[in-house]
XYZ file of C-alpha atoms in Angstrom:
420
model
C 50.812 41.762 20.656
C 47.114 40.292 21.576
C 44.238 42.248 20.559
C 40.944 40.888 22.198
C 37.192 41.793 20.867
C 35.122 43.740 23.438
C 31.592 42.909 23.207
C 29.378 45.544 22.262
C 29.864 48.928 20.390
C 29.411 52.926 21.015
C 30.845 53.203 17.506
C 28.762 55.257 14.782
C 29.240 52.334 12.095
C 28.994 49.254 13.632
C 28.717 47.165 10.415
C 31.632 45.108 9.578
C 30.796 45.078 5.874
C 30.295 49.066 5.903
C 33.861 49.418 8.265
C 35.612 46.778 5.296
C 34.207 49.398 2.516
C 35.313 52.084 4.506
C 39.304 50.690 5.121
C 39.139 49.607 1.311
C 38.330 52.790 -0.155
C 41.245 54.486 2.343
C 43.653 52.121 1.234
C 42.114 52.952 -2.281
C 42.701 56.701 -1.728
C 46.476 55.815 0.069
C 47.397 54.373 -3.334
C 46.313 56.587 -6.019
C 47.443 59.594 -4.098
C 50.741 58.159 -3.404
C 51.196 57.175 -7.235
C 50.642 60.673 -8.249
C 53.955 62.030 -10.003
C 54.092 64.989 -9.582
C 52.636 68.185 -6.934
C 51.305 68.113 -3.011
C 50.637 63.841 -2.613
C 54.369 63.380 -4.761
C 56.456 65.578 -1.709
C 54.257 64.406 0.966
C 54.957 61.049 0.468
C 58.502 61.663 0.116
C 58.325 62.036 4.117
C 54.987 60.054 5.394
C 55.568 56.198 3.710
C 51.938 55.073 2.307
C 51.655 51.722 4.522
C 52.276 54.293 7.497
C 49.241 56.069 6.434
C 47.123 52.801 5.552
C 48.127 51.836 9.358
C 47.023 55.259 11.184
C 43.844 56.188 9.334
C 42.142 53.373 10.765
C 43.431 54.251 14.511
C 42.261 57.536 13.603
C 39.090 56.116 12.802
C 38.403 53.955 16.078
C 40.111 56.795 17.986
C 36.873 59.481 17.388
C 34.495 56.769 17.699
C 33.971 56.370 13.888
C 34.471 53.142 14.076
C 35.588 50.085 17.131
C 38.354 48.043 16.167
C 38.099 45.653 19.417
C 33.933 44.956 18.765
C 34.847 43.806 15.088
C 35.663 40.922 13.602
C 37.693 41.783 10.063
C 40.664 41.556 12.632
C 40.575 37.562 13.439
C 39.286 37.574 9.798
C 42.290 38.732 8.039
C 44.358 37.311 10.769
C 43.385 34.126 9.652
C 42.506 34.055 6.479
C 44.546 37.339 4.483
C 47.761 36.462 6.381
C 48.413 33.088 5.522
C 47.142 33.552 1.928
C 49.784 36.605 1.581
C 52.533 34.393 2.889
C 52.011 32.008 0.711
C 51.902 33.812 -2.622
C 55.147 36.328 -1.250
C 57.009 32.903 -0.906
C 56.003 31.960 -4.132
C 59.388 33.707 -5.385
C 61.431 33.448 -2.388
C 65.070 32.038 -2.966
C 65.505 30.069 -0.024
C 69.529 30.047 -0.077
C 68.802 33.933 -0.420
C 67.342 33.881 3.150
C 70.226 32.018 4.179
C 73.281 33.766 3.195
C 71.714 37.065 5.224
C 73.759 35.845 7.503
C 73.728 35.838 11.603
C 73.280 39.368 12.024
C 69.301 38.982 11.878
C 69.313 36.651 14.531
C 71.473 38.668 16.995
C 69.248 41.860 16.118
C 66.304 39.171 16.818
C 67.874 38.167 20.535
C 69.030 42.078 21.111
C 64.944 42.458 20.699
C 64.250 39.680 23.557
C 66.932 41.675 25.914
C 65.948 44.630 25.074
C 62.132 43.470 26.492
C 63.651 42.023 29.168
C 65.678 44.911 30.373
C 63.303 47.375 29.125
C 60.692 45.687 32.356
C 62.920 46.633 35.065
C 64.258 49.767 33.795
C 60.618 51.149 33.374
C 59.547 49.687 36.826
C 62.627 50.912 38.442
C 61.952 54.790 36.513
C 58.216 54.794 37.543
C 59.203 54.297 41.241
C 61.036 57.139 40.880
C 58.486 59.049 38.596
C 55.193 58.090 40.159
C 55.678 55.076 42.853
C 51.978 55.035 43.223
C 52.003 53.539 39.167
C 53.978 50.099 40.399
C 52.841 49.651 43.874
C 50.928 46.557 44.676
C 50.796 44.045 41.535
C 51.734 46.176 39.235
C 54.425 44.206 38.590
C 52.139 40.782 38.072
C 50.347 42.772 35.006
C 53.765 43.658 32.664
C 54.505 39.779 32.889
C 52.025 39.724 30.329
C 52.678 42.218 28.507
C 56.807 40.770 28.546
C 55.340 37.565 26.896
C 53.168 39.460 24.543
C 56.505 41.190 23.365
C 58.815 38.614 23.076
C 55.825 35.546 21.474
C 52.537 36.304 21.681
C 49.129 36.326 23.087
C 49.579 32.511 23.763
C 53.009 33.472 25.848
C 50.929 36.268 27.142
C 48.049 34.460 28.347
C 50.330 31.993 29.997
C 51.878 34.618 32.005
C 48.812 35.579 33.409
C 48.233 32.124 34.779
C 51.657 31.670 35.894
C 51.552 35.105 38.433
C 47.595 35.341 38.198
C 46.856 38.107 37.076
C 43.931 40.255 38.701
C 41.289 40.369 35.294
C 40.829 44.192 35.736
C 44.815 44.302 35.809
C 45.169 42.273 33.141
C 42.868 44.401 30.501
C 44.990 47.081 31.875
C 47.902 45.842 30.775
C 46.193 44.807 27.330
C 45.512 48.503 26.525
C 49.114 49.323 27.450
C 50.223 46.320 25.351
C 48.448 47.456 22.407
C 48.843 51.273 22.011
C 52.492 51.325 22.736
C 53.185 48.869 21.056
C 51.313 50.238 17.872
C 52.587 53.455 18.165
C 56.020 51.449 18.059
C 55.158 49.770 14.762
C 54.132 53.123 13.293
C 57.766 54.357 14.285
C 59.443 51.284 12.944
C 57.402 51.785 9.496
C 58.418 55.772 9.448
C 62.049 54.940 9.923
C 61.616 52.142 6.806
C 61.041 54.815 4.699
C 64.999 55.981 5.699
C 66.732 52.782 4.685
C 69.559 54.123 3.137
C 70.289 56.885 5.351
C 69.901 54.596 8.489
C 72.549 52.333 6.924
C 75.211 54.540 5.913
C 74.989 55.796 9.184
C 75.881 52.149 10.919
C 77.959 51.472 8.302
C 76.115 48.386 6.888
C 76.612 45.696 4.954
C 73.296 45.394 2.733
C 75.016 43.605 -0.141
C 72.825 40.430 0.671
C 69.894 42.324 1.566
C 70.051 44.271 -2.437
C 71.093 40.832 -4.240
C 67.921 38.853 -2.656
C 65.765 41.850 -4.127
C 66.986 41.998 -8.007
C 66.969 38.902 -7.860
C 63.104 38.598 -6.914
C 62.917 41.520 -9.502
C 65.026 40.032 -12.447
C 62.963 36.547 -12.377
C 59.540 39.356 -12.043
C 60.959 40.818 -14.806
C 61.197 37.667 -16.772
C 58.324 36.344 -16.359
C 56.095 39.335 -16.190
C 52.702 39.426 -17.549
C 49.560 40.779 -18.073
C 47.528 38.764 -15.707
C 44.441 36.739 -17.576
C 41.371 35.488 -15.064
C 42.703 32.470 -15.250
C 45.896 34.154 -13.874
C 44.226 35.719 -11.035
C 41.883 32.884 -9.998
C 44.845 30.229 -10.103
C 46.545 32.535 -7.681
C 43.969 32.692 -5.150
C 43.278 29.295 -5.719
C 47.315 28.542 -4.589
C 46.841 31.335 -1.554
C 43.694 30.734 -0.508
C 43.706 26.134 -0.910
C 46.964 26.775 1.120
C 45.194 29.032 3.860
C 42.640 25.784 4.136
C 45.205 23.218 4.241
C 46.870 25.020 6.739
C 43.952 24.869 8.662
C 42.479 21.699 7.948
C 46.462 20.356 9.608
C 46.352 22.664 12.171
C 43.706 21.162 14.368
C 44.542 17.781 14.458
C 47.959 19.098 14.961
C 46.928 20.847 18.262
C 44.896 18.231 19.471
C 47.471 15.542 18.767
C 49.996 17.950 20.792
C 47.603 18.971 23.763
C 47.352 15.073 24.155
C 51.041 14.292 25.186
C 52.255 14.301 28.111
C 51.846 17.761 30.200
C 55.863 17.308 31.833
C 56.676 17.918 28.138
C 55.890 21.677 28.244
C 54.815 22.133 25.141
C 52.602 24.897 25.500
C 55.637 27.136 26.730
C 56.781 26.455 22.945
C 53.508 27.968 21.539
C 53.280 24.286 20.271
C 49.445 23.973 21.136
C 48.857 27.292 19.647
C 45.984 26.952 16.140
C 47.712 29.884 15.130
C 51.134 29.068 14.995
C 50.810 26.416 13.645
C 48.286 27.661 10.923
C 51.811 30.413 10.072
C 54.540 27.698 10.103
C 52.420 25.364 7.619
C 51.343 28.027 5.678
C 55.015 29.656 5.140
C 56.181 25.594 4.664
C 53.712 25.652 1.704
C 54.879 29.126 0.103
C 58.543 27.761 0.483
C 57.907 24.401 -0.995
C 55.975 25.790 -4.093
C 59.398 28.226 -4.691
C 60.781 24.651 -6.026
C 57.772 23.755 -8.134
C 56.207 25.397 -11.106
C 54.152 27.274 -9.139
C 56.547 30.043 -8.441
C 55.473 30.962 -12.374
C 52.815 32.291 -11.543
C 54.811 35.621 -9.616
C 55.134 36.851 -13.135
C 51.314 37.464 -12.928
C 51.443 39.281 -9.935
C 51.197 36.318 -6.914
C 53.231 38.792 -4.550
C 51.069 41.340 -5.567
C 47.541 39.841 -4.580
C 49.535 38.666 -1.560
C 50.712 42.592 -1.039
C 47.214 43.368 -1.156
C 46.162 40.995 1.171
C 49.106 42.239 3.794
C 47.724 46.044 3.666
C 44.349 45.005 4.398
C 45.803 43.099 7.995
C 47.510 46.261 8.020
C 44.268 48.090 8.103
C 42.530 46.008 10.663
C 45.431 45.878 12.841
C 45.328 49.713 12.850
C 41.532 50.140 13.706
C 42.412 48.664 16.966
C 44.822 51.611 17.831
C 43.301 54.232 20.220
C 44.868 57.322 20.971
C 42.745 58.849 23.325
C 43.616 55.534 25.393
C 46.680 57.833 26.132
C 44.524 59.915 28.433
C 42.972 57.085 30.804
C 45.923 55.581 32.656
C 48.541 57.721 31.525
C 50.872 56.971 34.151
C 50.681 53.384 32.690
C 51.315 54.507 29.095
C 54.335 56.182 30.206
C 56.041 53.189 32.010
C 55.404 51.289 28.862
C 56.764 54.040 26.849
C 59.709 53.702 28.989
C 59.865 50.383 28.322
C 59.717 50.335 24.476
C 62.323 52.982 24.530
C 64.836 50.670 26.562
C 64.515 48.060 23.637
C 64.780 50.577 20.945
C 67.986 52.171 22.392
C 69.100 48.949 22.982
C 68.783 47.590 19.357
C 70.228 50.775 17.930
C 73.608 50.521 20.052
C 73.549 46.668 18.803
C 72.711 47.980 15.514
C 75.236 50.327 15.398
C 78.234 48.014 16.753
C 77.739 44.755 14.866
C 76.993 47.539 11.956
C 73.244 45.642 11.149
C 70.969 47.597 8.521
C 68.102 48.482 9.531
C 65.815 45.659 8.040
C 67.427 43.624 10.795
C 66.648 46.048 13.387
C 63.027 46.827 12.369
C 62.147 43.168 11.845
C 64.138 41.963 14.769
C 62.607 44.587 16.638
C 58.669 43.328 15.255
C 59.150 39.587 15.566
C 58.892 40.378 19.150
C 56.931 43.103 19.755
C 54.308 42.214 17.199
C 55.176 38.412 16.093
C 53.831 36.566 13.175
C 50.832 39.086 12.478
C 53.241 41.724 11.784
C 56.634 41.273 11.368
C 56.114 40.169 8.027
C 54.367 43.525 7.582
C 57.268 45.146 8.688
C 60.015 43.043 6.592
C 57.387 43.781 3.264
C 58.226 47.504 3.766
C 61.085 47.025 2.724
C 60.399 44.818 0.029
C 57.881 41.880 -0.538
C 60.357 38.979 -1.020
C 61.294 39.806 2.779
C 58.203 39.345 4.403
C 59.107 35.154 5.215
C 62.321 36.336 7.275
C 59.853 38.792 9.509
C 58.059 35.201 10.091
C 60.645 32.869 10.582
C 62.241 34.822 13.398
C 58.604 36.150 14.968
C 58.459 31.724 15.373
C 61.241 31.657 17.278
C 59.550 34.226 19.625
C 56.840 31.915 20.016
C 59.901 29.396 21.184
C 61.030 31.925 23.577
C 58.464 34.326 25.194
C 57.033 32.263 27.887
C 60.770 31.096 29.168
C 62.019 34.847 28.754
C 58.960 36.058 30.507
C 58.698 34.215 33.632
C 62.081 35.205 34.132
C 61.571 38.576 33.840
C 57.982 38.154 35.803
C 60.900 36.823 39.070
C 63.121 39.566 38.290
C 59.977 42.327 39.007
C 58.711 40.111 41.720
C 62.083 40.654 43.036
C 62.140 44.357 42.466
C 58.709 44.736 43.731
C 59.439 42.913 46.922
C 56.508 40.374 47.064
């Protein structure tokens, strides 16, 4: 999922230190009212989860003009700063053999995802030239090649695919808002249905044994190590997150230099390999998982996974501000073919679901390494619980691997549909 800055704003604050006060004081208000034991906040959040709420404010926000997500810059901020810092510290803890005995059944919910993209393409292009042919006529079909490697890697994947079929500029921002909105008001889904685990699962019949025994035991070493946190506490932790976050950087631009420099038949940009970014995730999650062996990990039992958890909500809340849903009403013949086209993948990953009897951490995080990749699968797999936020990364890199193979081939599959 790319989301681009816009130039100049219409927005009544315009201040990105005012708009950070105003998304810390919501997520402020999220918490305390969903701690409350008892009365109104305890039964309403008994239906509406709290990171659902610290996700939609903010596109509430930017949707009546309070504030604009796409002129601001706490996005790239906590992109690249908060997120690798909060992977870090929720690896801290990780048990790495943990991750591996979840078995295959990730993966396959993971590839089920890709398809489901795929598929969901034509299907939508195929419906809309039933439903409104004047909605895919002429390169119509040029501008969802982007959005197909948005949702299987990411904006590098994307931006390739608009090279690849050049796409028009005008088109192309088209297909950005499309991209975007439906693919946020997928996440917001995906985080409502987190909040029925259980329910989800006995209906498929799941096996979550390995799921439940990777969280107590993430809770019994918490437990043993617990502690009231001293300063010293706190500022070794962001010193950890944080010195981490700038090593990952500091290796990441070589990194991308020394890979732009080999040879161009080597294709390495169709691997995401030239990509600061993805780079910046893999070292920083390499760092996280390598401290798990060292003393380091100690430090948990003074809350590490819960600065990191902090950190996480407030990408959370700055990948929400850039949700608008009066976007809904501008091309809304668009919207619906990539409505459509989300709903193909879900349906698709809920038969899979259902058959190879997957919970539905698989399914949501499967589902998010896609659609959203490394900013926010891991968002996804900490709604269920923070210890599961390095799975929602490790699949969202293979993504990276596959979006701009899985893409062109669906770009030559709508070419072919199209007829150009």
């Amino acid at each position: 999922m790319a989301i681009e800055n816009a130039g100049p704003s219409t927005a009544m604050i315009t201040n990105d230190a005012v708009v950070m006060g105003l998304l810390a004081v919501t997520l402020g208000l999220v918490f305390w009212t969903s701690s409350r034991p008892s009365g109104f906040w305890k039964r309403f959040y008994s239906y509406v989860p709290a990171l659902l709420l610290c996700y939609l404010l903010p596109a509430v926000y930017n949707s009546i003009g309070l504030i604009d997500g796409n002129a601001s810059g706490l996005y790239p901020m906590a992109r690249d700063y908060l997120l690798p810092s909060a992977l870090v510290l929720l690896c801290l803890a990780i048990d790495l053999g943990a991750i591996l005995r979840l078995g295959p059944k990730a993966v396959v919910m993971f590839l089920t995802g890709t398809a489901g993209v795929m598929l969901g393409a034509l299907v939508a292009f195929a419906a809309m030239g039933w439903i409104h042919p004047e909605s895919v006529a002429g390169d119509t079909w040029r501008g969802m090649t982007t959005v197909a490697g948005s949702w299987i890697g990411g904006g590098a994947n994307q931006a390739a695919m608009k090279e690849v079929f050049e796409v028009e500029a005008t088109l192309f921002g088209q297909f950005i808002a499309v991209d975007v909105l439906v693919a946020n008001v997928w996440m917001a889904i995906v985080l409502l249905l987190a909040a029925r685990a259980n329910a989800f699962d006995r209906w498929t019949g799941a096996d979550t044994s390995a799921i439940e025994d990777m969280k107590q035991r993430i809770e019994a070493y918490q437990a043993q190590h617990s502690r009231n946190p001293s300063l010293t506490d706190l500022m070794v932790i962001l010193a950890i997150g944080l010195g981490a976050t700038g090593l990952s950087h500091l290796l990441a631009a070589p990194l991308v230099v020394w890979m732009e420099g080999l040879p161009a038949s080597w294709n390495l940009e169709d691997y995401s390999l030239t990509s600061g970014f993805f780079w910046m995730v893999v070292i920083a999650t390499t760092v996280g998982l390598a401290l798990s062996f060292t003393r380091a990990r100690e430090m948990e039992g003074a809350g590490a996974s819960k600065v990191g958890s902090a950190m996480l909500y407030v990408l959370v809340a700055t990948i929400g501000m850039h949700m608008d849903i009066g976007a809904l009403l501008d091309r809304p013949w668009l919207f619906l073919l990539g409505l459509i086209w989300i709903s193909v993948h879900a349906g698709l990953m809920l038969l899979v679901a259902k058959l190879i009897r997957a919970p539905l951490f698989f399914l949501a995080v499967g589902s998010q390494a896609n659609i959203g990749g490394a900013a926010s699968a891991p968002v996804v797999a900490s709604a269920f619980h923070p210890a599961l936020a390095p799975v929602g990364v490790l699949l969202a890199v293979l993504g990276y691997a596959l979006g701009t193979y899985c893409a062109y081939i669906t770009g030559q599959l709508l070419r072919m549909m199209a007829g150009a």
